[in-house]
Coordinates of C-alpha atoms in Angstrom, one line a residue:
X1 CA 18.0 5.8 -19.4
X2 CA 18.7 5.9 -23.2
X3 CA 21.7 7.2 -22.5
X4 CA 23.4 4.7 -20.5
X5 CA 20.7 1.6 -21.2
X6 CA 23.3 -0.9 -19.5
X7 CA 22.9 0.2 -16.0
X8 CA 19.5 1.8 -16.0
X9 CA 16.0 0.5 -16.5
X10 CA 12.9 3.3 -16.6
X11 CA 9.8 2.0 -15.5
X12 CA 6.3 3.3 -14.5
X13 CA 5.0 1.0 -11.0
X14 CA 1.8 2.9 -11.6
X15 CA -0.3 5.9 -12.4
X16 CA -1.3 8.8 -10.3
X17 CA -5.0 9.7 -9.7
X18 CA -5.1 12.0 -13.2
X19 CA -3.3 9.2 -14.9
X20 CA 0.4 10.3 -14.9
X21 CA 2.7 7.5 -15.0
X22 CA 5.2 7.2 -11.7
X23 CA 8.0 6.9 -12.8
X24 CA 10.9 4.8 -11.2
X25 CA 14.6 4.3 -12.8
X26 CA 16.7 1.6 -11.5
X27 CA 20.8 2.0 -11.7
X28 CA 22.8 -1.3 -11.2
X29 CA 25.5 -3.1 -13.4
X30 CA 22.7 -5.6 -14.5
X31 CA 19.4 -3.7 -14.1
X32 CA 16.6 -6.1 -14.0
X33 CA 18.2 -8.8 -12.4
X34 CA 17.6 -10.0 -9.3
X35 CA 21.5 -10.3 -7.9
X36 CA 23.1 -11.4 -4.8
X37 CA 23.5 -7.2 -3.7
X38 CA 21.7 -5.3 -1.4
X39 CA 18.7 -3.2 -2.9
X40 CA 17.8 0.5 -2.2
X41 CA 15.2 3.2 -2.7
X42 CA 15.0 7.1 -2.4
X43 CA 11.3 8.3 -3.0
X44 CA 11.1 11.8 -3.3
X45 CA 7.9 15.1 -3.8
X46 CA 5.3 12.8 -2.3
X47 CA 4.0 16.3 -0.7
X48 CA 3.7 18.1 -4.6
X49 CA 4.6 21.3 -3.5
X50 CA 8.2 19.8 -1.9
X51 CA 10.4 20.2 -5.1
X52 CA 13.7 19.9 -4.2
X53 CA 13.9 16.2 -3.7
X54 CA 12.7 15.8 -6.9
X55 CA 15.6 17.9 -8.5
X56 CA 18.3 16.7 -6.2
X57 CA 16.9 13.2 -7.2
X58 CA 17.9 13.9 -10.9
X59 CA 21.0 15.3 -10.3
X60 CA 21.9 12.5 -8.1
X61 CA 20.8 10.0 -10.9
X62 CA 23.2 12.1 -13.7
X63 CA 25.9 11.8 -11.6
X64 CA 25.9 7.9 -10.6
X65 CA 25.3 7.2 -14.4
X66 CA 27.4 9.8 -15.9
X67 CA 30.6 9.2 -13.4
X68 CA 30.3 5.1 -13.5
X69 CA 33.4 4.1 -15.2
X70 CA 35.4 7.0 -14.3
X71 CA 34.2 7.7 -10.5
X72 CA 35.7 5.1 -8.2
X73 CA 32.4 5.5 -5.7
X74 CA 29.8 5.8 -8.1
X75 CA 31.1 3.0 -9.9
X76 CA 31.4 0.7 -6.6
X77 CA 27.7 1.7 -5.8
X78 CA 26.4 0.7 -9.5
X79 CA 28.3 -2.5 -9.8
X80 CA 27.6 -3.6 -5.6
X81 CA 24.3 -1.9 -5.6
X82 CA 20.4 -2.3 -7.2
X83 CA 19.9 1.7 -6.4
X84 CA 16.1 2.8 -7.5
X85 CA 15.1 6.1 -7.3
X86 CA 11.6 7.7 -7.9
X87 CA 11.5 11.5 -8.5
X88 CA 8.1 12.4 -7.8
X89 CA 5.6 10.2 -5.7
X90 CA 3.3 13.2 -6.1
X91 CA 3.8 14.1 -9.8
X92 CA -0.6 15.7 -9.6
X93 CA 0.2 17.3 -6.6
X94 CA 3.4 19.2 -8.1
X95 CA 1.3 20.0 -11.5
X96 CA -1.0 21.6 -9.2
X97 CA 1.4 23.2 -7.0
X98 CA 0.0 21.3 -3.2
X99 CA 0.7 19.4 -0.7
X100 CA -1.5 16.5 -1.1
X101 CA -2.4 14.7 -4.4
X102 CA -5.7 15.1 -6.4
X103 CA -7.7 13.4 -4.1
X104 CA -6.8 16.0 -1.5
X105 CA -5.1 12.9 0.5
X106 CA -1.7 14.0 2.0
X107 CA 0.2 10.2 1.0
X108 CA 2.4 10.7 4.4
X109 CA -0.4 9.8 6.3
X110 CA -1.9 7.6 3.7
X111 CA 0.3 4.7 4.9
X112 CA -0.9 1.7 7.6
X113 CA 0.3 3.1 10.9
X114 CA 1.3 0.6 13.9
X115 CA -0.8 2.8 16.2
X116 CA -4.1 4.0 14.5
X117 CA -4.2 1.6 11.3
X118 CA -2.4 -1.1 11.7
X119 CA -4.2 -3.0 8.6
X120 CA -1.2 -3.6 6.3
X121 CA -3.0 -3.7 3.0
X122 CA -3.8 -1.3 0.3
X123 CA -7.1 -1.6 0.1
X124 CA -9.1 1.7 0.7
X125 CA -5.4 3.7 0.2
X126 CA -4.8 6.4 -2.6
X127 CA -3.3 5.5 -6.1
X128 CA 0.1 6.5 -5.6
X129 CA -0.1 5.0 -2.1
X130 CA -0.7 1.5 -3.6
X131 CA 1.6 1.7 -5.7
X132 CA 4.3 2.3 -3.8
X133 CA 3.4 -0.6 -1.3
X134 CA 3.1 -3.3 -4.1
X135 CA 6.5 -2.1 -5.4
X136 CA 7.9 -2.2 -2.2
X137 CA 6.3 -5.4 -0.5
X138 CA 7.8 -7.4 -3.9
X139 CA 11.4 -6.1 -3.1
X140 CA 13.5 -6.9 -0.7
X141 CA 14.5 -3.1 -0.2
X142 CA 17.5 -2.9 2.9
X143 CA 17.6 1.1 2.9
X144 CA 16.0 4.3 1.9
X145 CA 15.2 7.3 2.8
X146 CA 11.8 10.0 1.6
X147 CA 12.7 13.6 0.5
X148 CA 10.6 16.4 1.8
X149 CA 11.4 19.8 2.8
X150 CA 10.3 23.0 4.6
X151 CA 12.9 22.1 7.3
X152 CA 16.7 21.2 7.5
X153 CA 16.8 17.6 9.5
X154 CA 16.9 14.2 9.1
X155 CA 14.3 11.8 11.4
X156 CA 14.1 8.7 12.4
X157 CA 10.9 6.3 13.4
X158 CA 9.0 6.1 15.8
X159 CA 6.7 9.0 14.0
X160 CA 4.0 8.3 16.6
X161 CA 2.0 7.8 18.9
X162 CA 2.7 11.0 20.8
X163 CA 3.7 14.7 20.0
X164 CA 6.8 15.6 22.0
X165 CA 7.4 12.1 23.6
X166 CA 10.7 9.9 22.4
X167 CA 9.4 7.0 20.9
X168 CA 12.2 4.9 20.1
X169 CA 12.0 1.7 17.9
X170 CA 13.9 -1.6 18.8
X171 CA 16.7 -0.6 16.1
X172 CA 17.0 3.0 17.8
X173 CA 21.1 3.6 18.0
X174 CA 20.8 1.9 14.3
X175 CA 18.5 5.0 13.0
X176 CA 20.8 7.6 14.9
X177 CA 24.0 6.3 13.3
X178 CA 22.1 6.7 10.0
X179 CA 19.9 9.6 10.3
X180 CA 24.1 11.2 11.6
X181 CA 25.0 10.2 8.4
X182 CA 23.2 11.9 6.5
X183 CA 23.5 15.6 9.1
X184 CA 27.5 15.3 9.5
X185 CA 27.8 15.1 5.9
X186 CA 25.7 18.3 5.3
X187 CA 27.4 20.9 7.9
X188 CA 24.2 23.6 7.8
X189 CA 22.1 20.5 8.7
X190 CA 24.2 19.6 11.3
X191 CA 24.9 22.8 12.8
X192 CA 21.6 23.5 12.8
X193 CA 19.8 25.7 15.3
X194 CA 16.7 23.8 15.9
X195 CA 17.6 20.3 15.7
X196 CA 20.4 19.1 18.0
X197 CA 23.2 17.6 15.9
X198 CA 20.6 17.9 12.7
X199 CA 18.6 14.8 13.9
X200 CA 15.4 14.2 15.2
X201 CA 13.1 11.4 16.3
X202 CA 10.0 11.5 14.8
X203 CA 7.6 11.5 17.3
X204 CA 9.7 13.8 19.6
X205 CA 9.3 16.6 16.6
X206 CA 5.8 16.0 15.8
X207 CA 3.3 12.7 15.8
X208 CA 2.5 11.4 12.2
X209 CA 0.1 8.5 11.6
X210 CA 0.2 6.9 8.2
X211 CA 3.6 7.8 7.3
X212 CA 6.0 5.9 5.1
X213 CA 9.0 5.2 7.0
X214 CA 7.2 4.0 10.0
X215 CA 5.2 1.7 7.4
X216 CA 8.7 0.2 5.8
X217 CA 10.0 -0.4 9.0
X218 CA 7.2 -1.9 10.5
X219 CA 5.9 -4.4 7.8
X220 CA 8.4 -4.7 5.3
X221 CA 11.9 -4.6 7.5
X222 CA 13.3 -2.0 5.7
X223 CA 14.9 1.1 7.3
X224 CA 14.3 4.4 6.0
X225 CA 14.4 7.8 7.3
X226 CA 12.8 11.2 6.6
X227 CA 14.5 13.8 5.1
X228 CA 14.2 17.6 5.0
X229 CA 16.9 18.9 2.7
X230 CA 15.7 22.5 2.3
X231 CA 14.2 25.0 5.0
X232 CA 12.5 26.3 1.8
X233 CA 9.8 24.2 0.2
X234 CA 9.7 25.4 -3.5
X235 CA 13.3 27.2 -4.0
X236 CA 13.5 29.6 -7.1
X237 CA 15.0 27.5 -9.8
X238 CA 18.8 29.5 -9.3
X239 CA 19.1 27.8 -5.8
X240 CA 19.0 24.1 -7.2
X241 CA 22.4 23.8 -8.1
X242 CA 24.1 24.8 -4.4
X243 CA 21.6 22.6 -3.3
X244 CA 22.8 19.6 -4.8
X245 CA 26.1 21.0 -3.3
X246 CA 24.7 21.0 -0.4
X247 CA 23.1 17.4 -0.3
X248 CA 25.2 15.7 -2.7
X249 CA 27.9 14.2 0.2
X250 CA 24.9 13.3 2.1
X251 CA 22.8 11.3 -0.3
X252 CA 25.8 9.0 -1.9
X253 CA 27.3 8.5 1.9
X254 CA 23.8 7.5 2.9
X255 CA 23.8 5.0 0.1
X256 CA 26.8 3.5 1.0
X257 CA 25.8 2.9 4.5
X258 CA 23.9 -0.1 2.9
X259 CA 27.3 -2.0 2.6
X260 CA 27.6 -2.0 6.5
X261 CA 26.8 -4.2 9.5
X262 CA 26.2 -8.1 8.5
X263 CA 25.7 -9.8 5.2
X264 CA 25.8 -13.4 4.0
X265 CA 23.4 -16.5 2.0
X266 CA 21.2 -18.7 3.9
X267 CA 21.2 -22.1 2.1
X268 CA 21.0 -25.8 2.9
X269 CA 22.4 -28.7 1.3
X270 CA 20.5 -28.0 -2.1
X271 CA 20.8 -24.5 -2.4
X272 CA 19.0 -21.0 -1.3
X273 CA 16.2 -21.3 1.9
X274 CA 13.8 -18.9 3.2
X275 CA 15.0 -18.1 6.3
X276 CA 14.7 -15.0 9.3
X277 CA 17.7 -13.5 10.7
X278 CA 17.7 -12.2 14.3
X279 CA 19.8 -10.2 16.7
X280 CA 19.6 -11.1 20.6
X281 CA 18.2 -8.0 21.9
X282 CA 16.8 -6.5 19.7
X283 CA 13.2 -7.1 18.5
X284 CA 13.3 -7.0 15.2
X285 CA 14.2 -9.5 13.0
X286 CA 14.7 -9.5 8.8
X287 CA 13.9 -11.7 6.5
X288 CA 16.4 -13.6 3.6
X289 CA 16.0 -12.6 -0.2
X290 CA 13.9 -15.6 -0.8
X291 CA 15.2 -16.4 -4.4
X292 CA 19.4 -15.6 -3.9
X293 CA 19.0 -16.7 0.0
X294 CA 21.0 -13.7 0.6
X295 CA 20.5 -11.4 3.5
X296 CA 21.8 -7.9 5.1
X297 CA 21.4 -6.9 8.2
X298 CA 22.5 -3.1 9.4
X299 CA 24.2 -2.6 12.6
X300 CA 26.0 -0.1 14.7
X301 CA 29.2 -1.4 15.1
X302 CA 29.5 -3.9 18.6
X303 CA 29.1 -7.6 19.0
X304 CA 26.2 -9.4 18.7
X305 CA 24.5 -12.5 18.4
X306 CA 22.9 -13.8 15.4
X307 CA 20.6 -16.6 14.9
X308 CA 19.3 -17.6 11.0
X309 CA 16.5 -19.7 11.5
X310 CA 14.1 -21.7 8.6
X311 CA 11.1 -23.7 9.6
X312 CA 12.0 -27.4 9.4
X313 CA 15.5 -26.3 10.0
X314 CA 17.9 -26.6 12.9
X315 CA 18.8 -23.1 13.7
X316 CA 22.2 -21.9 13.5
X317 CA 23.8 -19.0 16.3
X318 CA 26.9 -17.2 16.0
X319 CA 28.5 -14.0 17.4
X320 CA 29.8 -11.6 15.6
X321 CA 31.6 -8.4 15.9
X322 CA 30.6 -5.6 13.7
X323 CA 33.5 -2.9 12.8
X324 CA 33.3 0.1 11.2
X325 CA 33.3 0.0 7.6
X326 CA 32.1 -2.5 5.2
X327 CA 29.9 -4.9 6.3
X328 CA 31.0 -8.7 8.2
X329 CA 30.5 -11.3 5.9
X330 CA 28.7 -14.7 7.9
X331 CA 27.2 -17.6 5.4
X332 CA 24.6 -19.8 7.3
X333 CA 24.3 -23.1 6.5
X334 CA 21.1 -24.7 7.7
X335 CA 20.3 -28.9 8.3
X336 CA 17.3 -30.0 8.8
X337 CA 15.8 -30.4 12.6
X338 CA 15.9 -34.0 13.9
X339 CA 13.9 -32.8 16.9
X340 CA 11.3 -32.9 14.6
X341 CA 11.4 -35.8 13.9
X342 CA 10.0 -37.1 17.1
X343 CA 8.0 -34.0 18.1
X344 CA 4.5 -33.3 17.2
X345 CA 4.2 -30.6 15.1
X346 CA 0.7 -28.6 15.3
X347 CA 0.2 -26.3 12.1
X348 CA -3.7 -26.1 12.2
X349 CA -4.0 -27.4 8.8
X350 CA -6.9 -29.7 9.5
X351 CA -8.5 -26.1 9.6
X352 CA -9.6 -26.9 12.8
X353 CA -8.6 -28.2 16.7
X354 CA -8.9 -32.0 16.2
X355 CA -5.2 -32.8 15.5
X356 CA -4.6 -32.7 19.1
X357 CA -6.1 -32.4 22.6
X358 CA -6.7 -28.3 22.8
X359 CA -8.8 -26.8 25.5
X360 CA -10.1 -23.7 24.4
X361 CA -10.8 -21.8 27.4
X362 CA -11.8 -18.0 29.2
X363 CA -14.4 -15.6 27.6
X364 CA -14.0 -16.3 23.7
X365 CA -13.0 -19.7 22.1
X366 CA -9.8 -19.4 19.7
X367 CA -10.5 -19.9 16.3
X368 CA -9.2 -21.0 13.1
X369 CA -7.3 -18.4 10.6
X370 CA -7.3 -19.0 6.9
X371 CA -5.6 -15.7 6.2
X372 CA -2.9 -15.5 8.3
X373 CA -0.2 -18.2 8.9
X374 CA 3.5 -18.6 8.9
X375 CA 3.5 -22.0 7.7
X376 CA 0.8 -23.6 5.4
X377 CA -3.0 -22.1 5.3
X378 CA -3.9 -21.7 8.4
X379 CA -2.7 -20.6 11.9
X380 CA -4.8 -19.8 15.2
X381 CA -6.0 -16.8 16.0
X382 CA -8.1 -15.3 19.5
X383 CA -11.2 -15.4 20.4
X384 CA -13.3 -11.7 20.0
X385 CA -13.0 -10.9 23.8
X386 CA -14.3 -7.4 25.4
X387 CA -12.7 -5.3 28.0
X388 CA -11.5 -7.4 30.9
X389 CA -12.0 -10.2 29.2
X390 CA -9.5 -13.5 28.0
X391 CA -9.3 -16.4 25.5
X392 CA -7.0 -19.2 26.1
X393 CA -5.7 -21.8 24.3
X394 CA -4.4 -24.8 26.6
X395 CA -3.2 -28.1 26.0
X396 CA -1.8 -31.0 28.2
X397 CA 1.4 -32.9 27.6
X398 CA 3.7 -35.9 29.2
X399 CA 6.7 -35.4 27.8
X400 CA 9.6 -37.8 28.3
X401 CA 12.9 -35.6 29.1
X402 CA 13.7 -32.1 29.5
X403 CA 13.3 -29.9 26.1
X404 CA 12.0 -27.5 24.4
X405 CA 8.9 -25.8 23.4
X406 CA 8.5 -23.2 20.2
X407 CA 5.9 -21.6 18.5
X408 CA 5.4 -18.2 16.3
X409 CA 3.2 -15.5 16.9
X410 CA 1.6 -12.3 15.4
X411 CA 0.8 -9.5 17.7
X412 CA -2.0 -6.7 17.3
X413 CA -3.1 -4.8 20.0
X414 CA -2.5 -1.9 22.0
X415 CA 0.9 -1.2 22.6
X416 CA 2.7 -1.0 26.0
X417 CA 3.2 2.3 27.6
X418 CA 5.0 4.5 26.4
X419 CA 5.7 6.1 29.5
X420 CA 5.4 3.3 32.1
X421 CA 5.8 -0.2 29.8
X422 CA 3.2 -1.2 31.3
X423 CA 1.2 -3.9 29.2
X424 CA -2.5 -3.3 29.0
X425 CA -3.9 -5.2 26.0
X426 CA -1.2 -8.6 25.8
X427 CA -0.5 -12.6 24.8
X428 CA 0.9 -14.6 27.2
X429 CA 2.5 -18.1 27.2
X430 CA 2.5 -19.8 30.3
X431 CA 3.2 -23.7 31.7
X432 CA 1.8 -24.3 34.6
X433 CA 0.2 -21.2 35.1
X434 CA 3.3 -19.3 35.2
X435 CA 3.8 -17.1 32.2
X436 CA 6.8 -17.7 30.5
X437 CA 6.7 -14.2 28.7
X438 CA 4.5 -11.7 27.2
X439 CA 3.8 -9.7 24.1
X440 CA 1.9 -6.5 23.0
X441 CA 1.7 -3.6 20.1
X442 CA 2.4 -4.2 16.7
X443 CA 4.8 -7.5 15.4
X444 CA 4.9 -10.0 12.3
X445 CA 5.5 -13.6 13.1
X446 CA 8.3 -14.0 15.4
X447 CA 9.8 -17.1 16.7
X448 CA 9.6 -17.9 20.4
X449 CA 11.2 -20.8 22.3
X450 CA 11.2 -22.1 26.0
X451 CA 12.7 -24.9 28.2
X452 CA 10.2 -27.1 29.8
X453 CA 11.1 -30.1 32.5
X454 CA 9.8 -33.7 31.6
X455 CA 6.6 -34.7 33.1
X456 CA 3.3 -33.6 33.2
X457 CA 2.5 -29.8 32.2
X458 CA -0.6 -27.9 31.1
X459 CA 0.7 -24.9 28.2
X460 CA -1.6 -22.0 27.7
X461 CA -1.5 -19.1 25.2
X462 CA -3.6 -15.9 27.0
X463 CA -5.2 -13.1 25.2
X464 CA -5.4 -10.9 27.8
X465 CA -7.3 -7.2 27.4
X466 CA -7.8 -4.8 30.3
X467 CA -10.4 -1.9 30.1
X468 CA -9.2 0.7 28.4
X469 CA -7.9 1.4 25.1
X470 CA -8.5 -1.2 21.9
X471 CA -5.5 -1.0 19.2
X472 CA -4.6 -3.0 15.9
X473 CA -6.5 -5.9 14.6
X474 CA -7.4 -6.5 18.7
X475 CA -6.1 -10.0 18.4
X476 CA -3.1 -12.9 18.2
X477 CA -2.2 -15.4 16.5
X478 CA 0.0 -18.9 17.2
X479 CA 1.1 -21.2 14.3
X480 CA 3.7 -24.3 13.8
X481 CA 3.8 -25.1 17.6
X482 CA 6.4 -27.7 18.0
X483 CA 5.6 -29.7 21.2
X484 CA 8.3 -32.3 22.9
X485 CA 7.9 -36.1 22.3
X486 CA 5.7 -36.9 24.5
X487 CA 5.2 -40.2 26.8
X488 CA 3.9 -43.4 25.1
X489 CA 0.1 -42.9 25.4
X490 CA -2.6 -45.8 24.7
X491 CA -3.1 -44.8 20.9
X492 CA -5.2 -47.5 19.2
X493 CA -4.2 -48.3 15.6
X494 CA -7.6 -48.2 13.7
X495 CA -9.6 -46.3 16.4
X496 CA -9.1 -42.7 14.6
X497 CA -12.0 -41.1 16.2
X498 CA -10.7 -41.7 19.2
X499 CA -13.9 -43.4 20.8
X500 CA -12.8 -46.4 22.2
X501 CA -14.0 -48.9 19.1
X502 CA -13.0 -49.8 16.2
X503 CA -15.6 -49.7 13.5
X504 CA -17.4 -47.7 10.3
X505 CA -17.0 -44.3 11.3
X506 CA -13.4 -44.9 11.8
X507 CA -13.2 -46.5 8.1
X508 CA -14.6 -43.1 6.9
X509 CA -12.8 -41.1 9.0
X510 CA -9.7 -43.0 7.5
X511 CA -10.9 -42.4 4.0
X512 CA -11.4 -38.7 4.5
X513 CA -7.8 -38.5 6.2
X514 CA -6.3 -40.6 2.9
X515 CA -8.6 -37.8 0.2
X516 CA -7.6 -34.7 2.3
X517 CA -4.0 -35.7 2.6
X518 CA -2.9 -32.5 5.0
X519 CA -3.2 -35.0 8.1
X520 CA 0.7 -34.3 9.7
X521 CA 3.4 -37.4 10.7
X522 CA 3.5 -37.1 14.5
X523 CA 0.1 -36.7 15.6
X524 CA -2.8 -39.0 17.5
X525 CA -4.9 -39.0 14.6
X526 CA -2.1 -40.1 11.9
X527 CA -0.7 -42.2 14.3
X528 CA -3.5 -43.6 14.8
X529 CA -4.6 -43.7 10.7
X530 CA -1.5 -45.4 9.8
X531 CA -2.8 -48.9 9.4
X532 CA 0.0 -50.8 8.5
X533 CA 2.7 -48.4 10.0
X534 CA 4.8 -47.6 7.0
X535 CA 4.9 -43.7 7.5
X536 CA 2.2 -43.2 5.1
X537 CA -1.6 -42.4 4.7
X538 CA -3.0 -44.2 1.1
X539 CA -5.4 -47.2 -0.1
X540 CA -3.5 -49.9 1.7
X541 CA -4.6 -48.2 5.2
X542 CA -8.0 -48.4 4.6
X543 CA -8.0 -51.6 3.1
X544 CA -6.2 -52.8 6.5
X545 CA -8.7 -50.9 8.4
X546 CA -11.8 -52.9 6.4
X547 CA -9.9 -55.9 6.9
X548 CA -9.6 -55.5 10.6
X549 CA -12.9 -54.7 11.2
X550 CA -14.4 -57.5 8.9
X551 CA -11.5 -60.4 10.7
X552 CA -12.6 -59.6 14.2
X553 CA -16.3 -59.9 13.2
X554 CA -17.5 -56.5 14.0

């Protein structure tokens, strides 16, 4: 880093259990700078005594700083590239020649796991474990891969739940191409004996619960594989420099696969939005850089249909064709929604059910969230059920003409079957009583959207659980349900409790609405709040309120 100290920064993200600093060097043409480029990680000897990803990490760090300039590719991957490396994950257990750090905690299984811990925060997790979650979870990391060896393969997620059963992940011909990458480039890998074409799904080699690449796919959209550069876990020093020979075509190549599938910015009139991205068909979408508004999303060359959607926004769908090569360039740009503007938005941030008509329903009442929400403070969550048991969340509405109906959830609970698909532990939406779709396992906040006829309907959102296993947080959530304008209804201006009069409590329940100010445009209760009907909640309502009340002699 002193060397070339215009395309590296050396930092520590944290210190090992005896206190050593881990060490991270970033390599870009303006390190420190959060640019419009994709970023990358390789983390390497988070089991101590596999050194030879912490060797072929330096060597691969010498020759992307000491070949940028001179090195066409090395110099295209600095200047198009934030490339972060980390040598050692596991600098204790390397000093003490194991596996597992000093705590005796091996960090590949230290990790929140989809299937047996699927609590995505650090708390209770080792040191180093930590450390590398709060590094990664304030990134926006696209690729990376984790260096290991005792084995010649690359593998892909699904690590779990089963030993010896394919468990493939919505993105799997995505992690084949890439895992491919990384074996065709390295011929004994690929050639290899044991693994056919030098590849392997996790799960289908061994089960691994806790481990990192599962973790980055899972929670913080970033793909990363496993890699298992040397059959021989601590090499005699002499060996180091045919294995750089060995991996070096590999490890740039794999970088550069970062530069493929779709790219683009996700702005509105003003400038860079938050915003998702999502394929059709497959169940995993990515998230925007949220200060550039820039986005990448890797794709096995095909056609496919993208969506960018923002809340707020009217959501934007185009198809696109992916090629080989460097990646399809699409720039989204968002308007707001006008449906909005005459649909009724339900956000639970009343922090409780009073902003509409909600049923709660079945074995266990749904209840209010303050932790978890895609929108605002608070979202809903379900009730604490048992085994054969359901909570249900209904509402009625009249709505004027055909539309539709949209809503995010968060899913935690016991996947489907592996074998069968069946669904055991689920949320359903249904109108009418006929569910619309369903949901299970392990998934962030996801957008969903259905038609529904004008008319009358009854919605519902069923936690189901059957009697067997219990998975995950047992439990899911709803949040920013947008409803269809709904059929004039006999809203009372002034009567905000909803009691058929007009009188004191109202004036404090105004009051209240006016000091909280969270009340949203579009519902009952501000419809109903809004005094004098200028699209506001302040003084001059209440004073219209007392007015009324004191006029009509009440």
């Amino acid at each position: 880093s002193s060397n070339f100290p215009n395309i590296t920064r050396l930092f520590s993200i944290g210190q090992s259990v005896q206190g050593r600093e881990l060490w991270v060097i970033e390599i870009s043409d303006n390190p420190g700078t959060n640019e419009t480029e994709p970023e990358f990680k390789y983390i390497a000897n988070m089991h101590g005594d596999e050194t030879p990803g912490r060797e072929l990490s330096l060597y691969l760090i010498d020759w992307l700083c000491s070949n940028y300039g001179s090195d066409t590719r090395a110099t295209s991957l600095v200047n198009n590239t934030a490339i972060y490396i980390m040598p050692s994950m596991n600098p204790d257990g390397f000093e003490l020649g194991q596996r597992y750090n000093a705590n005796g905690v091996d960090l590949n299984r230290d990790f929140p796991d989809q299937f047996n811990d699927p609590n995505n925060t650090t708390y209770g997790r080792q040191p180093e474990t930590k450390a590398v979650m709060d590094w990664s979870i304030n990134h926006n990391f696209t690729l990376s891969a984790n260096m290991h060896s005792g084995a010649l393969v690359a593998n892909y997620p699904y690590d779990g739940p089963s030993s010896g059963s394919y468990s493939a992940c919505p993105d799997d011909d995505l992690f084949i191409r890439l895992a491919l990458e990384y074996s065709e480039n390295h011929p004994e890998m690929y050639n290899s004996s044991s693994f056919e074409d030098g590849i392997t799904n996790g799960a289908e080699w061994y089960a691994v619960s806790g481990g990192m690449q599962d973790w980055n796919y899972v929670w913080e959209e970033n793909f990363e594989i496993t890699l298992e550069q040397s059959n021989t876990k601590w090499p005699n020093e002499s060996l180091i420099d045919d294995l750089w020979d060995d991996n070096k075509e590999s490890m740039v190549s794999y970088i550069e696969m970062i530069h493929t599938g779709l790219r683009g910015l996700v702005t509105d009139e003003n400038g860079p939005i938050d915003a998702t991205i999502s394929v059709s068909g497959i169940d995993n979408d990515i998230s925007n850089d949220k200060i550039n508004g820039d986005y990448y999303r890797l794709l096995t060359p095909g056609t496919y249909s993208i969506t960018a959607r923002s809340i707020g926004y009217a959501s934007e769908t185009v198809t696109i064709t992916i090629n080989n090569g460097s990646a399809e360039v699409h720039n989204f740009n968002l308007s707001s929604d006008p449906n909005l503007e005459n649909s009724d938005i339900e956000g639970f941030e009343l922090g409780d059910f009073s902003g509409f008509e909600w049923e709660n329903l079945g074995n266990e009442a749904w209840v209010i969230d303050g932790n978890e929400s895609v929108e605002g403070q608070f979202s809903a969550r379900s009730g604490s059920i048992g085994n054969n048991e359901q909570s249900i969340l209904s509402i009625d509405i009249d709505i004027q003409e055909d539309a539709l109906v949209s809503f995010y959830s968060k899913i935690s609970c016991e996947p489907t079957g592996s074998q069968t698909g069946n669904y055991y532990d689920y949320l359903s939406f249904q109108i009418d009583g006929q569910e619309q779709d369903k949901w299970a396992g392990e998934s962030g906040w996801t957008f969903r959207e259905f038609p529904i006829q004008n008319g009358s309907h009854t919605l519902a959102w069923v936690y189901t659980k059957d009697q067997g296993v219990t998975s995950g947080q047992d439990a899911v959530w709803v949040d920013y349900i947008v409803l269809p304008s709904q059929a004039d209804t006999d809203i009372v201006i002034g009567d905000i409790n909803f009691d058929g009069t007009i009188n004191i409590l109202d004036v404090i329940a105004l009051i209240n609405n006016v000091l909280e100010g969270d009340l949203l445009p579009g519902t009952d209760t501000y419809t109903a709040s809004d005094i004098n009907g200028d699209g506001t909640l302040n003084i001059l309502d209440i004073v219209g309120l007392v007015s009324t009340i004191l006029g009509s002699g009440l």
